[in-house]
XYZ file of C-alpha atoms in Angstrom:
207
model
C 74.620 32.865 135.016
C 70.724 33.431 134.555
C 68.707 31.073 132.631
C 68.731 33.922 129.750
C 72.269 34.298 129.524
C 72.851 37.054 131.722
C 74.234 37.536 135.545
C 72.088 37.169 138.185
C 71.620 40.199 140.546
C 70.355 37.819 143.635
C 73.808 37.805 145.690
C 73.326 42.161 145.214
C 72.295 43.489 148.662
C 70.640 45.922 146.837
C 68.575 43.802 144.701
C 67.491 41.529 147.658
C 66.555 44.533 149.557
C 64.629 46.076 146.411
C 62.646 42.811 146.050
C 61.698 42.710 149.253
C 60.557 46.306 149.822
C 56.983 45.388 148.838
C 56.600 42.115 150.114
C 56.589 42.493 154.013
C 54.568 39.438 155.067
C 51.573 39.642 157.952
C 54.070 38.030 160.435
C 57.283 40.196 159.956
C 55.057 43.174 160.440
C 53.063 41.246 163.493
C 56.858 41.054 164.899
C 57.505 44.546 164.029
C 53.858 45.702 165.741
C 55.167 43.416 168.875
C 58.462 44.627 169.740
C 57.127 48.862 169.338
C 54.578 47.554 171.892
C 57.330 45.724 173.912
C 59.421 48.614 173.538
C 56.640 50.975 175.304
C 55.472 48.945 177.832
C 59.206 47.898 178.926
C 60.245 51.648 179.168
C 57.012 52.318 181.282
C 57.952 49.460 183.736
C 61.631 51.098 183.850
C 60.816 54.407 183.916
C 58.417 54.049 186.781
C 61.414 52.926 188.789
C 63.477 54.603 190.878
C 64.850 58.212 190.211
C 67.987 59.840 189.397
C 67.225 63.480 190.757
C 70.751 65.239 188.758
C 69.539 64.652 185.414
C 65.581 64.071 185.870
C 65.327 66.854 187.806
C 66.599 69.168 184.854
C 64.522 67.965 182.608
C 61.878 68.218 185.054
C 61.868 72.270 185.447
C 62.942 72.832 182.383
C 59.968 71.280 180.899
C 57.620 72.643 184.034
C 59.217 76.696 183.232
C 59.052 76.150 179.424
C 55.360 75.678 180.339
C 54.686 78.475 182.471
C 55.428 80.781 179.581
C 59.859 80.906 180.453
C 61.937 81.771 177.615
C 65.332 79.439 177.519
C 68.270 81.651 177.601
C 66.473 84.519 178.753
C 64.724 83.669 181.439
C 67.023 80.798 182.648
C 70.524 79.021 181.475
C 71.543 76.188 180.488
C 74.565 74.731 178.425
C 71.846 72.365 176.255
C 70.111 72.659 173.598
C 66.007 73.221 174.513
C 64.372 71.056 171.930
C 64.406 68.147 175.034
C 62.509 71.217 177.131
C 59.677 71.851 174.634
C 59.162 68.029 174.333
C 58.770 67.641 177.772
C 56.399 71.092 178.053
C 54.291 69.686 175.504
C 54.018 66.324 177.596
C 52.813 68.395 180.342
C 51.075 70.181 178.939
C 49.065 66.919 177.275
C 48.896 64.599 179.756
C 49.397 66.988 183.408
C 52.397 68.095 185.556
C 53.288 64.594 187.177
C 55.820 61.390 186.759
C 54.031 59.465 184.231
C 53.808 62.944 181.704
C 57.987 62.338 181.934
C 57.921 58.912 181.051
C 55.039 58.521 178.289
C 57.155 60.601 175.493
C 60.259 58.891 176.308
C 58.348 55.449 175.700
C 57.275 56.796 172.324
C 60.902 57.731 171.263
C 61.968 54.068 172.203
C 58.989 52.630 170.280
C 59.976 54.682 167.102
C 63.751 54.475 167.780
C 63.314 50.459 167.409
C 61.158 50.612 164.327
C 63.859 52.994 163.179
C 66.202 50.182 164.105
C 64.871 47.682 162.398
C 64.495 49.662 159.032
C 67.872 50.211 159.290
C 69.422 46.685 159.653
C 67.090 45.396 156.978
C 67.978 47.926 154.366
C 71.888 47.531 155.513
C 71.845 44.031 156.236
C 71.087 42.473 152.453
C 66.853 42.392 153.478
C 67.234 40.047 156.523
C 64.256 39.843 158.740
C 65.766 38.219 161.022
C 68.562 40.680 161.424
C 66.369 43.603 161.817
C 63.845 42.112 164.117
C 66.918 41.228 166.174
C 68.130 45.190 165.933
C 64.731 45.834 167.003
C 64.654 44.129 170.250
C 68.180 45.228 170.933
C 67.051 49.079 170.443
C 63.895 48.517 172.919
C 66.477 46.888 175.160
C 69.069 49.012 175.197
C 67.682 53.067 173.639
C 65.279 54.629 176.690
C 64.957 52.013 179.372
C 68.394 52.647 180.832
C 67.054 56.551 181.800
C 63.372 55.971 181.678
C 62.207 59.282 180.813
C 63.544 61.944 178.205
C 67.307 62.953 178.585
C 69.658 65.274 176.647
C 71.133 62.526 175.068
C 69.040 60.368 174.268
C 66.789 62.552 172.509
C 69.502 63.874 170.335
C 70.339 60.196 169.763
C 66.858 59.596 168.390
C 67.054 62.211 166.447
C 70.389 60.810 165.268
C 68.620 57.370 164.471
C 66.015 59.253 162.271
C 68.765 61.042 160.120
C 70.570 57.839 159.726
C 67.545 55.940 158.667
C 66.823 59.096 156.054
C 70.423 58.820 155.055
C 69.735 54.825 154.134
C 66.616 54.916 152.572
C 67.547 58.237 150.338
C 70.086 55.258 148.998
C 67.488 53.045 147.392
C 65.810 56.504 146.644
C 65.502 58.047 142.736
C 64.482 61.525 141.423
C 62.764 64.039 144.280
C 62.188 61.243 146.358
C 66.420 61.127 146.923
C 66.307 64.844 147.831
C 63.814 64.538 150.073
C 65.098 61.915 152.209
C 68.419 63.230 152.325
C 66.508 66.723 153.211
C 64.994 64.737 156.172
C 68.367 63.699 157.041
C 69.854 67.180 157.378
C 66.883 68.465 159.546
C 66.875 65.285 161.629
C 70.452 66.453 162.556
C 69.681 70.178 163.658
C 67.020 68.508 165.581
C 69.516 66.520 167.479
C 71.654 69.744 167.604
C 69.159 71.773 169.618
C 69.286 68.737 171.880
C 72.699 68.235 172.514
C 75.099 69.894 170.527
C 77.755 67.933 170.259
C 75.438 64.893 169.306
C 74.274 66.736 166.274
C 77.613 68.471 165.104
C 79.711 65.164 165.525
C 76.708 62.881 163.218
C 77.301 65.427 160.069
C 79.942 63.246 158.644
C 77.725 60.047 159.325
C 74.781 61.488 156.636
């Protein structure tokens, strides 16, 4: 019981998570700034090691024809969706036609994926810091460094991680603010379906 009579709310998830919303603290987002760094820098180091031609190499000239002007499904096949083409087109376009232009956007997707991460787990996991920063480092870990650079799946699986976070926080959401996120959460999917279809098509009953 409250000191006025009533039930407390502070065992409700949801009210823990509510009154923490505004109150972030300097070193929980220092942590949060550290581990999107950490998550960059550690897919750089991966990425610049070692290749696996069968799967880099198609993301290679798809990326390299989308940028000379190639239409997908006209000019060239595929059974993928070309979102992961255009990303890496626009990387070369950016940043030049070489190794590092393959890994730089797939160290940005792991940065965001982890921040994504940790969102998540603190929303879902009663406001726990601790809990998040720990989904964090797991996500840095674990998302992009296995392939280094962009890959059909992975990029459908970020895309995934987006609608799932727009799915959560469309929960604590009221008024437009709900339709919005849940809005976000729908186009996050047909982004990850023009990356890999089944990625996208299979996540629908997850939002």
């Amino acid at each position: 019981m409250s000191p006025t009579g009533g039930f407390a709310d502070s065992g409700s998830p949801v009210s823990r998570v509510q009154r923490t919303r505004g109150n972030l603290g300097i070193p929980y987002l220092l942590a949060c700034t550290i581990l999107a760094v950490f998550a960059f820098a550690f897919n750089w180091a991966t990425g610049h090691r070692g290749i696996f031609l069968f799967d880099h190499s198609l993301i290679f000239d798809g990326g390299w024809r989308v940028l000379q002007g190639q239409v997908p499904y006209k000019d060239f096949l595929f059974p993928h969706g070309p979102l992961t083409f255009y990303i890496q087109a626009l990387s070369f376009r950016l940043f030049g036609v070489n190794w590092s232009a393959m890994v730089l956007p797939a160290c940005l997707f792991n940065s965001l994926a982890t921040l994504s991460a940790i969102r998540v787990a603190r929303l879902l996991g009663g406001g726990s810091r601790l809990l998040a920063l720990c989904a964090g480092l797991a996500s840095a870990i674990c998302f992009q460094p296995p392939f280094g650079t962009l890959n059909f799946d992975q990029t459908a699986l970020f895309f995934d991680f987006l609608a799932l976070q727009a799915a959560v926080e469309s929960l604590w959401a009221t008024g437009y603010r709900r339709s919005l996120w849940q809005l976000a959460a729908g186009a996050s999917v047909a982004l990850a379906s023009l990356s890999k279809q089944n990625f996208g098509v299979l996540f629908i009953p997850v939002v």
